[in-house]
């Protein structure tokens, strides 16, 4: 009962802070890039990530991690495509912690650790069917610990020790009427902000907060945002009994910046122009939660991933196959 009251309190607080967010501001565009001479053409970009004034992202057609400076100039590539023990053949995500890049390759069933100059400094081969959901953003710490969404019913997240191969579970799962639905709809982006955790579902308009010992402290429901209302109305109007085991994406990507205490969500919507993924909900992070700052819009129609660095949002425009900078 107490957990429900806490969640209700955060929900009412968010409603009050979200009443008027219009007109939505369209962000001013800065630099952009679509290719790097004859070296690289951007085709399918995922997992944009900012670290120490550089941008990192996955170019999935190459199975490599691309590194750019803050002027969008190519500075390097991490990983080599292939099926060898230290190669990448199907990278789905990565995170950087303490100058170590941790990459997940579910296709070849491995985790690879890279130094900042691209050397392989560690690896772990998956044994059997791991319950990990590496398509979501995840957390790495202490050089050997990874925490991410899992499909196992024992918890919402798994804490994997690369050295010992042990895994423990934590977090509250959402219950759904079908097993397949329960498995796929419990995926969440996971971030560590200072000493606690922030979790964002891709298909439910909810942000969850866990403390340092992984105890759930509260949640924010951002259903009241106009962009979310339009998306939910569309999904309801197009639902059918045959689609019982499917769901629609509400939050395409999310990002946390500790330097500026920001949480930003990339939201999908349905409107007069059809399906779009170009709306950003910007939250100021606080000691025990978050408060909506503004809702703004990118100039393109569909974006696959984004990150934030020093006042700028960097997002990949899918229709134009271009990486774009916007000033927040």
PDB file of C-alpha atoms in Angstrom, residues 33-323:
ATOM      1  CA  UNK A  33      27.301  14.266 -40.997  1.00  0.00           C
ATOM      2  CA  UNK A  34      26.302  11.299 -43.140  1.00  0.00           C
ATOM      3  CA  UNK A  35      29.639   9.897 -44.305  1.00  0.00           C
ATOM      4  CA  UNK A  36      33.370  10.118 -43.689  1.00  0.00           C
ATOM      5  CA  UNK A  37      35.055  10.254 -47.122  1.00  0.00           C
ATOM      6  CA  UNK A  38      35.463   6.677 -48.349  1.00  0.00           C
ATOM      7  CA  UNK A  39      35.892   5.257 -44.846  1.00  0.00           C
ATOM      8  CA  UNK A  40      32.349   5.020 -43.546  1.00  0.00           C
ATOM      9  CA  UNK A  41      28.778   5.682 -44.660  1.00  0.00           C
ATOM     10  CA  UNK A  42      26.150   5.826 -41.934  1.00  0.00           C
ATOM     11  CA  UNK A  43      23.405   3.287 -42.501  1.00  0.00           C
ATOM     12  CA  UNK A  44      21.985   1.991 -39.229  1.00  0.00           C
ATOM     13  CA  UNK A  45      23.074   3.850 -36.102  1.00  0.00           C
ATOM     14  CA  UNK A  46      22.148   2.711 -32.579  1.00  0.00           C
ATOM     15  CA  UNK A  47      23.266   3.325 -28.989  1.00  0.00           C
ATOM     16  CA  UNK A  48      24.581   6.876 -29.281  1.00  0.00           C
ATOM     17  CA  UNK A  49      26.741   7.577 -26.244  1.00  0.00           C
ATOM     18  CA  UNK A  50      28.796  10.561 -25.039  1.00  0.00           C
ATOM     19  CA  UNK A  51      31.998  10.140 -23.066  1.00  0.00           C
ATOM     20  CA  UNK A  52      34.785  12.669 -22.401  1.00  0.00           C
ATOM     21  CA  UNK A  53      33.928  14.996 -25.295  1.00  0.00           C
ATOM     22  CA  UNK A  54      33.578  12.176 -27.792  1.00  0.00           C
ATOM     23  CA  UNK A  55      30.590  10.484 -29.372  1.00  0.00           C
ATOM     24  CA  UNK A  56      30.307   6.719 -29.661  1.00  0.00           C
ATOM     25  CA  UNK A  57      27.702   4.690 -31.523  1.00  0.00           C
ATOM     26  CA  UNK A  58      27.100   1.335 -33.187  1.00  0.00           C
ATOM     27  CA  UNK A  59      27.099   1.192 -36.981  1.00  0.00           C
ATOM     28  CA  UNK A  60      25.237  -2.082 -37.189  1.00  0.00           C
ATOM     29  CA  UNK A  61      25.947  -2.827 -40.841  1.00  0.00           C
ATOM     30  CA  UNK A  62      29.653  -2.908 -39.913  1.00  0.00           C
ATOM     31  CA  UNK A  63      29.355  -4.393 -36.399  1.00  0.00           C
ATOM     32  CA  UNK A  64      31.735  -1.770 -35.082  1.00  0.00           C
ATOM     33  CA  UNK A  65      31.609   1.109 -32.636  1.00  0.00           C
ATOM     34  CA  UNK A  66      32.315   4.439 -34.311  1.00  0.00           C
ATOM     35  CA  UNK A  67      34.125   7.215 -32.418  1.00  0.00           C
ATOM     36  CA  UNK A  68      33.716  10.920 -33.316  1.00  0.00           C
ATOM     37  CA  UNK A  69      35.037  14.096 -31.750  1.00  0.00           C
ATOM     38  CA  UNK A  70      32.705  16.925 -30.724  1.00  0.00           C
ATOM     39  CA  UNK A  71      32.990  18.390 -34.244  1.00  0.00           C
ATOM     40  CA  UNK A  72      31.584  15.153 -35.722  1.00  0.00           C
ATOM     41  CA  UNK A  73      34.944  14.140 -37.195  1.00  0.00           C
ATOM     42  CA  UNK A  74      35.852  10.461 -37.285  1.00  0.00           C
ATOM     43  CA  UNK A  75      38.599   9.620 -34.789  1.00  0.00           C
ATOM     44  CA  UNK A  76      38.483   5.831 -34.674  1.00  0.00           C
ATOM     45  CA  UNK A  77      36.633   2.513 -34.783  1.00  0.00           C
ATOM     46  CA  UNK A  78      36.361   0.030 -31.928  1.00  0.00           C
ATOM     47  CA  UNK A  79      36.119  -3.688 -32.623  1.00  0.00           C
ATOM     48  CA  UNK A  80      36.688  -5.857 -35.681  1.00  0.00           C
ATOM     49  CA  UNK A  81      33.855  -7.652 -37.448  1.00  0.00           C
ATOM     50  CA  UNK A  82      34.199 -11.419 -37.486  1.00  0.00           C
ATOM     51  CA  UNK A  83      33.457 -14.610 -35.594  1.00  0.00           C
ATOM     52  CA  UNK A  84      36.753 -14.964 -33.751  1.00  0.00           C
ATOM     53  CA  UNK A  85      36.924 -14.886 -29.949  1.00  0.00           C
ATOM     54  CA  UNK A  86      37.760 -11.170 -29.883  1.00  0.00           C
ATOM     55  CA  UNK A  87      35.640 -10.125 -32.898  1.00  0.00           C
ATOM     56  CA  UNK A  88      32.144  -8.674 -33.064  1.00  0.00           C
ATOM     57  CA  UNK A  89      29.499 -10.337 -35.229  1.00  0.00           C
ATOM     58  CA  UNK A  90      26.248  -8.950 -33.828  1.00  0.00           C
ATOM     59  CA  UNK A  91      26.780  -6.139 -31.326  1.00  0.00           C
ATOM     60  CA  UNK A  92      23.553  -4.862 -29.768  1.00  0.00           C
ATOM     61  CA  UNK A  93      24.723  -2.393 -27.132  1.00  0.00           C
ATOM     62  CA  UNK A  94      27.589  -0.993 -25.090  1.00  0.00           C
ATOM     63  CA  UNK A  95      28.336   1.278 -22.171  1.00  0.00           C
ATOM     64  CA  UNK A  96      31.517   3.014 -20.972  1.00  0.00           C
ATOM     65  CA  UNK A  97      32.603   3.071 -17.338  1.00  0.00           C
ATOM     66  CA  UNK A  98      36.005   4.115 -15.937  1.00  0.00           C
ATOM     67  CA  UNK A  99      37.635   4.183 -19.400  1.00  0.00           C
ATOM     68  CA  UNK A 100      36.463   0.663 -20.221  1.00  0.00           C
ATOM     69  CA  UNK A 101      33.968   0.044 -23.015  1.00  0.00           C
ATOM     70  CA  UNK A 102      31.734  -2.962 -22.372  1.00  0.00           C
ATOM     71  CA  UNK A 103      30.083  -4.346 -25.539  1.00  0.00           C
ATOM     72  CA  UNK A 104      27.363  -7.015 -25.685  1.00  0.00           C
ATOM     73  CA  UNK A 105      27.288  -9.341 -28.713  1.00  0.00           C
ATOM     74  CA  UNK A 106      24.267 -11.677 -28.341  1.00  0.00           C
ATOM     75  CA  UNK A 107      24.642 -13.135 -31.840  1.00  0.00           C
ATOM     76  CA  UNK A 108      28.024 -14.676 -31.047  1.00  0.00           C
ATOM     77  CA  UNK A 109      27.150 -14.940 -27.350  1.00  0.00           C
ATOM     78  CA  UNK A 110      29.878 -12.839 -25.755  1.00  0.00           C
ATOM     79  CA  UNK A 111      30.781  -9.751 -23.780  1.00  0.00           C
ATOM     80  CA  UNK A 112      33.928  -7.899 -24.831  1.00  0.00           C
ATOM     81  CA  UNK A 113      35.770  -5.237 -22.829  1.00  0.00           C
ATOM     82  CA  UNK A 114      37.797  -2.628 -24.714  1.00  0.00           C
ATOM     83  CA  UNK A 115      40.264   0.008 -23.587  1.00  0.00           C
ATOM     84  CA  UNK A 116      39.804   3.538 -24.905  1.00  0.00           C
ATOM     85  CA  UNK A 117      42.392   2.889 -27.619  1.00  0.00           C
ATOM     86  CA  UNK A 118      40.392  -0.088 -28.892  1.00  0.00           C
ATOM     87  CA  UNK A 119      42.348  -2.997 -27.383  1.00  0.00           C
ATOM     88  CA  UNK A 120      40.434  -6.012 -26.085  1.00  0.00           C
ATOM     89  CA  UNK A 121      41.136  -6.200 -22.352  1.00  0.00           C
ATOM     90  CA  UNK A 122      38.566  -8.801 -21.306  1.00  0.00           C
ATOM     91  CA  UNK A 123      35.911 -11.183 -22.567  1.00  0.00           C
ATOM     92  CA  UNK A 124      33.186 -13.526 -21.379  1.00  0.00           C
ATOM     93  CA  UNK A 125      31.483 -16.194 -23.443  1.00  0.00           C
ATOM     94  CA  UNK A 126      27.822 -16.852 -22.715  1.00  0.00           C
ATOM     95  CA  UNK A 127      27.016 -20.349 -21.521  1.00  0.00           C
ATOM     96  CA  UNK A 128      23.566 -21.609 -22.503  1.00  0.00           C
ATOM     97  CA  UNK A 129      20.579 -19.305 -22.802  1.00  0.00           C
ATOM     98  CA  UNK A 130      21.292 -16.159 -20.820  1.00  0.00           C
ATOM     99  CA  UNK A 131      18.137 -14.264 -19.732  1.00  0.00           C
ATOM    100  CA  UNK A 132      19.690 -10.893 -20.655  1.00  0.00           C
ATOM    101  CA  UNK A 133      17.884  -8.309 -22.814  1.00  0.00           C
ATOM    102  CA  UNK A 134      20.855  -6.463 -24.369  1.00  0.00           C
ATOM    103  CA  UNK A 135      18.715  -4.380 -26.720  1.00  0.00           C
ATOM    104  CA  UNK A 136      18.140  -2.002 -23.806  1.00  0.00           C
ATOM    105  CA  UNK A 137      20.656   0.416 -22.311  1.00  0.00           C
ATOM    106  CA  UNK A 138      22.458  -1.076 -19.327  1.00  0.00           C
ATOM    107  CA  UNK A 139      24.906  -0.319 -16.512  1.00  0.00           C
ATOM    108  CA  UNK A 140      28.498  -1.499 -15.981  1.00  0.00           C
ATOM    109  CA  UNK A 141      30.562  -1.005 -12.834  1.00  0.00           C
ATOM    110  CA  UNK A 142      33.751  -2.126 -11.067  1.00  0.00           C
ATOM    111  CA  UNK A 143      35.119  -3.573 -14.302  1.00  0.00           C
ATOM    112  CA  UNK A 144      33.286  -6.873 -13.938  1.00  0.00           C
ATOM    113  CA  UNK A 145      29.635  -6.150 -13.049  1.00  0.00           C
ATOM    114  CA  UNK A 146      26.836  -5.654 -15.572  1.00  0.00           C
ATOM    115  CA  UNK A 147      23.217  -4.843 -14.759  1.00  0.00           C
ATOM    116  CA  UNK A 148      20.464  -4.934 -17.373  1.00  0.00           C
ATOM    117  CA  UNK A 149      16.916  -5.996 -18.146  1.00  0.00           C
ATOM    118  CA  UNK A 150      16.268  -9.715 -18.085  1.00  0.00           C
ATOM    119  CA  UNK A 151      13.527 -12.032 -19.315  1.00  0.00           C
ATOM    120  CA  UNK A 152      13.712 -14.171 -16.178  1.00  0.00           C
ATOM    121  CA  UNK A 153      10.672 -13.959 -13.894  1.00  0.00           C
ATOM    122  CA  UNK A 154      12.894 -13.730 -10.813  1.00  0.00           C
ATOM    123  CA  UNK A 155      13.336  -9.993 -11.306  1.00  0.00           C
ATOM    124  CA  UNK A 156      13.223  -7.033 -13.675  1.00  0.00           C
ATOM    125  CA  UNK A 157      17.023  -6.786 -13.853  1.00  0.00           C
ATOM    126  CA  UNK A 158      19.982  -9.112 -13.660  1.00  0.00           C
ATOM    127  CA  UNK A 159      23.317  -8.366 -12.004  1.00  0.00           C
ATOM    128  CA  UNK A 160      25.964 -10.372 -13.828  1.00  0.00           C
ATOM    129  CA  UNK A 161      29.485 -10.863 -12.494  1.00  0.00           C
ATOM    130  CA  UNK A 162      31.721 -11.498 -15.520  1.00  0.00           C
ATOM    131  CA  UNK A 163      34.502 -13.005 -13.423  1.00  0.00           C
ATOM    132  CA  UNK A 164      32.446 -15.524 -11.474  1.00  0.00           C
ATOM    133  CA  UNK A 165      29.661 -16.078 -14.041  1.00  0.00           C
ATOM    134  CA  UNK A 166      27.144 -15.577 -11.237  1.00  0.00           C
ATOM    135  CA  UNK A 167      23.887 -13.709 -11.768  1.00  0.00           C
ATOM    136  CA  UNK A 168      21.420 -12.328  -9.253  1.00  0.00           C
ATOM    137  CA  UNK A 169      18.068 -10.664  -9.867  1.00  0.00           C
ATOM    138  CA  UNK A 170      16.415  -7.540  -8.546  1.00  0.00           C
ATOM    139  CA  UNK A 171      13.585  -5.122  -9.329  1.00  0.00           C
ATOM    140  CA  UNK A 172       9.830  -5.425  -9.704  1.00  0.00           C
ATOM    141  CA  UNK A 173       8.362  -6.912 -12.855  1.00  0.00           C
ATOM    142  CA  UNK A 174       5.021  -5.835 -14.301  1.00  0.00           C
ATOM    143  CA  UNK A 175       2.447  -8.613 -14.564  1.00  0.00           C
ATOM    144  CA  UNK A 176       0.719  -9.303 -17.889  1.00  0.00           C
ATOM    145  CA  UNK A 177      -1.868 -11.978 -18.800  1.00  0.00           C
ATOM    146  CA  UNK A 178       0.358 -13.884 -21.255  1.00  0.00           C
ATOM    147  CA  UNK A 179       3.859 -15.302 -20.733  1.00  0.00           C
ATOM    148  CA  UNK A 180       5.237 -13.916 -24.001  1.00  0.00           C
ATOM    149  CA  UNK A 181       3.759 -10.514 -23.241  1.00  0.00           C
ATOM    150  CA  UNK A 182       5.156 -10.591 -19.712  1.00  0.00           C
ATOM    151  CA  UNK A 183       8.608 -11.386 -21.070  1.00  0.00           C
ATOM    152  CA  UNK A 184       8.909  -8.786 -23.832  1.00  0.00           C
ATOM    153  CA  UNK A 185       7.054  -5.917 -22.154  1.00  0.00           C
ATOM    154  CA  UNK A 186       9.245  -5.952 -19.046  1.00  0.00           C
ATOM    155  CA  UNK A 187      12.275  -4.673 -20.928  1.00  0.00           C
ATOM    156  CA  UNK A 188      13.625  -1.393 -19.535  1.00  0.00           C
ATOM    157  CA  UNK A 189      16.493   0.986 -20.167  1.00  0.00           C
ATOM    158  CA  UNK A 190      18.633   1.108 -17.027  1.00  0.00           C
ATOM    159  CA  UNK A 191      20.833   4.004 -15.880  1.00  0.00           C
ATOM    160  CA  UNK A 192      22.833   4.719 -12.767  1.00  0.00           C
ATOM    161  CA  UNK A 193      22.556   8.312 -11.585  1.00  0.00           C
ATOM    162  CA  UNK A 194      24.862   9.168  -8.687  1.00  0.00           C
ATOM    163  CA  UNK A 195      24.085   6.379  -6.185  1.00  0.00           C
ATOM    164  CA  UNK A 196      20.681   5.251  -7.451  1.00  0.00           C
ATOM    165  CA  UNK A 197      19.067   3.713 -10.522  1.00  0.00           C
ATOM    166  CA  UNK A 198      16.638   5.074 -13.115  1.00  0.00           C
ATOM    167  CA  UNK A 199      14.576   2.651 -15.208  1.00  0.00           C
ATOM    168  CA  UNK A 200      12.555   3.522 -18.317  1.00  0.00           C
ATOM    169  CA  UNK A 201      10.133   1.150 -20.046  1.00  0.00           C
ATOM    170  CA  UNK A 202       9.928   1.350 -23.831  1.00  0.00           C
ATOM    171  CA  UNK A 203       6.206   0.497 -23.910  1.00  0.00           C
ATOM    172  CA  UNK A 204       4.767   1.970 -20.698  1.00  0.00           C
ATOM    173  CA  UNK A 205       4.909   5.737 -19.918  1.00  0.00           C
ATOM    174  CA  UNK A 206       6.564   5.166 -16.547  1.00  0.00           C
ATOM    175  CA  UNK A 207       9.936   6.123 -15.032  1.00  0.00           C
ATOM    176  CA  UNK A 208      11.007   4.102 -11.983  1.00  0.00           C
ATOM    177  CA  UNK A 209      13.522   5.003  -9.291  1.00  0.00           C
ATOM    178  CA  UNK A 210      15.558   2.556  -7.191  1.00  0.00           C
ATOM    179  CA  UNK A 211      17.982   3.455  -4.414  1.00  0.00           C
ATOM    180  CA  UNK A 212      21.589   2.324  -4.005  1.00  0.00           C
ATOM    181  CA  UNK A 213      20.548  -1.032  -2.544  1.00  0.00           C
ATOM    182  CA  UNK A 214      18.082  -1.588  -5.420  1.00  0.00           C
ATOM    183  CA  UNK A 215      14.936  -0.909  -3.435  1.00  0.00           C
ATOM    184  CA  UNK A 216      12.157   0.706  -5.427  1.00  0.00           C
ATOM    185  CA  UNK A 217      11.529   4.236  -4.112  1.00  0.00           C
ATOM    186  CA  UNK A 218       8.888   5.557  -6.483  1.00  0.00           C
ATOM    187  CA  UNK A 219       7.824   6.191 -10.051  1.00  0.00           C
ATOM    188  CA  UNK A 220       6.687   8.944 -12.399  1.00  0.00           C
ATOM    189  CA  UNK A 221       3.868   8.349 -14.856  1.00  0.00           C
ATOM    190  CA  UNK A 222       4.106  10.751 -17.817  1.00  0.00           C
ATOM    191  CA  UNK A 223       0.888   9.630 -19.517  1.00  0.00           C
ATOM    192  CA  UNK A 224      -0.435  13.206 -19.351  1.00  0.00           C
ATOM    193  CA  UNK A 225       1.961  14.433 -22.055  1.00  0.00           C
ATOM    194  CA  UNK A 226       0.121  15.187 -25.291  1.00  0.00           C
ATOM    195  CA  UNK A 227       2.561  13.180 -27.386  1.00  0.00           C
ATOM    196  CA  UNK A 228       1.970  10.131 -25.194  1.00  0.00           C
ATOM    197  CA  UNK A 229      -1.799  10.576 -25.285  1.00  0.00           C
ATOM    198  CA  UNK A 230      -1.752  10.596 -29.095  1.00  0.00           C
ATOM    199  CA  UNK A 231       0.349   7.456 -29.176  1.00  0.00           C
ATOM    200  CA  UNK A 232      -1.813   5.595 -26.661  1.00  0.00           C
ATOM    201  CA  UNK A 233      -5.010   6.571 -28.473  1.00  0.00           C
ATOM    202  CA  UNK A 234      -3.573   5.256 -31.717  1.00  0.00           C
ATOM    203  CA  UNK A 235      -2.500   1.971 -30.126  1.00  0.00           C
ATOM    204  CA  UNK A 236      -5.901   1.490 -28.522  1.00  0.00           C
ATOM    205  CA  UNK A 237      -7.741   2.187 -31.764  1.00  0.00           C
ATOM    206  CA  UNK A 238      -5.592  -0.325 -33.651  1.00  0.00           C
ATOM    207  CA  UNK A 239      -5.562  -3.082 -31.037  1.00  0.00           C
ATOM    208  CA  UNK A 240      -7.246  -6.423 -31.674  1.00  0.00           C
ATOM    209  CA  UNK A 241      -7.528  -9.810 -30.041  1.00  0.00           C
ATOM    210  CA  UNK A 242      -5.009 -11.169 -32.564  1.00  0.00           C
ATOM    211  CA  UNK A 243      -2.445  -8.678 -31.285  1.00  0.00           C
ATOM    212  CA  UNK A 244      -2.623  -9.868 -27.677  1.00  0.00           C
ATOM    213  CA  UNK A 245       1.070 -10.708 -27.565  1.00  0.00           C
ATOM    214  CA  UNK A 246       2.286  -7.502 -29.203  1.00  0.00           C
ATOM    215  CA  UNK A 247       2.796  -3.949 -28.024  1.00  0.00           C
ATOM    216  CA  UNK A 248       3.689  -0.504 -29.321  1.00  0.00           C
ATOM    217  CA  UNK A 249       6.793   1.514 -28.563  1.00  0.00           C
ATOM    218  CA  UNK A 250       6.271   4.725 -26.607  1.00  0.00           C
ATOM    219  CA  UNK A 251       9.862   5.549 -25.643  1.00  0.00           C
ATOM    220  CA  UNK A 252      12.291   4.765 -28.466  1.00  0.00           C
ATOM    221  CA  UNK A 253      15.421   5.720 -26.528  1.00  0.00           C
ATOM    222  CA  UNK A 254      16.486   7.382 -23.283  1.00  0.00           C
ATOM    223  CA  UNK A 255      19.595   9.078 -21.944  1.00  0.00           C
ATOM    224  CA  UNK A 256      20.899  10.313 -18.587  1.00  0.00           C
ATOM    225  CA  UNK A 257      23.564  13.006 -18.207  1.00  0.00           C
ATOM    226  CA  UNK A 258      25.052  13.289 -14.721  1.00  0.00           C
ATOM    227  CA  UNK A 259      26.950  16.518 -15.426  1.00  0.00           C
ATOM    228  CA  UNK A 260      23.794  18.530 -16.162  1.00  0.00           C
ATOM    229  CA  UNK A 261      21.431  16.329 -14.099  1.00  0.00           C
ATOM    230  CA  UNK A 262      19.196  15.527 -17.060  1.00  0.00           C
ATOM    231  CA  UNK A 263      17.001  12.652 -18.119  1.00  0.00           C
ATOM    232  CA  UNK A 264      15.807  12.851 -21.738  1.00  0.00           C
ATOM    233  CA  UNK A 265      13.315  10.547 -23.455  1.00  0.00           C
ATOM    234  CA  UNK A 266      12.888  10.136 -27.218  1.00  0.00           C
ATOM    235  CA  UNK A 267       9.161   9.552 -27.694  1.00  0.00           C
ATOM    236  CA  UNK A 268       7.152   8.185 -30.593  1.00  0.00           C
ATOM    237  CA  UNK A 269       3.784   9.562 -31.660  1.00  0.00           C
ATOM    238  CA  UNK A 270       1.027   9.366 -34.237  1.00  0.00           C
ATOM    239  CA  UNK A 271      -0.389  12.570 -35.676  1.00  0.00           C
ATOM    240  CA  UNK A 272      -1.402  14.320 -38.870  1.00  0.00           C
ATOM    241  CA  UNK A 273       1.934  13.415 -40.467  1.00  0.00           C
ATOM    242  CA  UNK A 274       1.703   9.754 -39.504  1.00  0.00           C
ATOM    243  CA  UNK A 275       4.190   7.900 -37.321  1.00  0.00           C
ATOM    244  CA  UNK A 276       7.011  10.040 -35.921  1.00  0.00           C
ATOM    245  CA  UNK A 277       9.866   9.559 -33.467  1.00  0.00           C
ATOM    246  CA  UNK A 278      11.108  13.105 -32.964  1.00  0.00           C
ATOM    247  CA  UNK A 279       9.812  14.398 -29.625  1.00  0.00           C
ATOM    248  CA  UNK A 280      12.061  14.838 -26.589  1.00  0.00           C
ATOM    249  CA  UNK A 281      10.765  14.996 -23.016  1.00  0.00           C
ATOM    250  CA  UNK A 282      13.439  16.677 -20.889  1.00  0.00           C
ATOM    251  CA  UNK A 283      13.467  16.098 -17.124  1.00  0.00           C
ATOM    252  CA  UNK A 284      15.596  17.710 -14.429  1.00  0.00           C
ATOM    253  CA  UNK A 285      16.895  15.000 -12.131  1.00  0.00           C
ATOM    254  CA  UNK A 286      16.543  15.629  -8.412  1.00  0.00           C
ATOM    255  CA  UNK A 287      17.656  13.861  -5.263  1.00  0.00           C
ATOM    256  CA  UNK A 288      14.801  11.371  -5.255  1.00  0.00           C
ATOM    257  CA  UNK A 289      13.065  11.763  -8.597  1.00  0.00           C
ATOM    258  CA  UNK A 290      12.658  13.980 -11.647  1.00  0.00           C
ATOM    259  CA  UNK A 291      10.660  16.997 -12.765  1.00  0.00           C
ATOM    260  CA  UNK A 292       9.637  17.825 -16.318  1.00  0.00           C
ATOM    261  CA  UNK A 293      11.509  20.798 -17.739  1.00  0.00           C
ATOM    262  CA  UNK A 294      10.117  20.931 -21.269  1.00  0.00           C
ATOM    263  CA  UNK A 295       8.965  18.986 -24.300  1.00  0.00           C
ATOM    264  CA  UNK A 296      10.767  19.822 -27.528  1.00  0.00           C
ATOM    265  CA  UNK A 297      11.007  18.522 -31.057  1.00  0.00           C
ATOM    266  CA  UNK A 298      13.675  17.552 -33.583  1.00  0.00           C
ATOM    267  CA  UNK A 299      13.313  18.731 -37.180  1.00  0.00           C
ATOM    268  CA  UNK A 300      13.242  15.288 -38.830  1.00  0.00           C
ATOM    269  CA  UNK A 301      10.504  12.674 -38.654  1.00  0.00           C
ATOM    270  CA  UNK A 302      12.092   9.474 -37.311  1.00  0.00           C
ATOM    271  CA  UNK A 303      15.202   9.097 -35.148  1.00  0.00           C
ATOM    272  CA  UNK A 304      16.651   5.800 -33.945  1.00  0.00           C
ATOM    273  CA  UNK A 305      18.958   6.905 -31.125  1.00  0.00           C
ATOM    274  CA  UNK A 306      20.349   9.989 -29.429  1.00  0.00           C
ATOM    275  CA  UNK A 307      22.667  11.212 -26.695  1.00  0.00           C
ATOM    276  CA  UNK A 308      23.387  14.483 -24.918  1.00  0.00           C
ATOM    277  CA  UNK A 309      26.692  16.291 -24.442  1.00  0.00           C
ATOM    278  CA  UNK A 310      27.488  19.832 -23.252  1.00  0.00           C
ATOM    279  CA  UNK A 311      24.177  21.429 -24.150  1.00  0.00           C
ATOM    280  CA  UNK A 312      23.693  19.587 -27.434  1.00  0.00           C
ATOM    281  CA  UNK A 313      21.564  16.629 -28.457  1.00  0.00           C
ATOM    282  CA  UNK A 314      23.045  14.320 -31.108  1.00  0.00           C
ATOM    283  CA  UNK A 315      20.463  12.183 -32.908  1.00  0.00           C
ATOM    284  CA  UNK A 316      20.432   9.883 -35.933  1.00  0.00           C
ATOM    285  CA  UNK A 317      17.859  10.784 -38.578  1.00  0.00           C
ATOM    286  CA  UNK A 318      16.764   7.443 -40.045  1.00  0.00           C
ATOM    287  CA  UNK A 319      15.059   8.785 -43.170  1.00  0.00           C
ATOM    288  CA  UNK A 320      18.019  10.958 -44.156  1.00  0.00           C
ATOM    289  CA  UNK A 321      20.739   8.592 -42.817  1.00  0.00           C
ATOM    290  CA  UNK A 322      22.442  11.532 -41.129  1.00  0.00           C
ATOM    291  CA  UNK A 323      23.715  12.238 -37.630  1.00  0.00           C
TER     292      UNK A 323
END
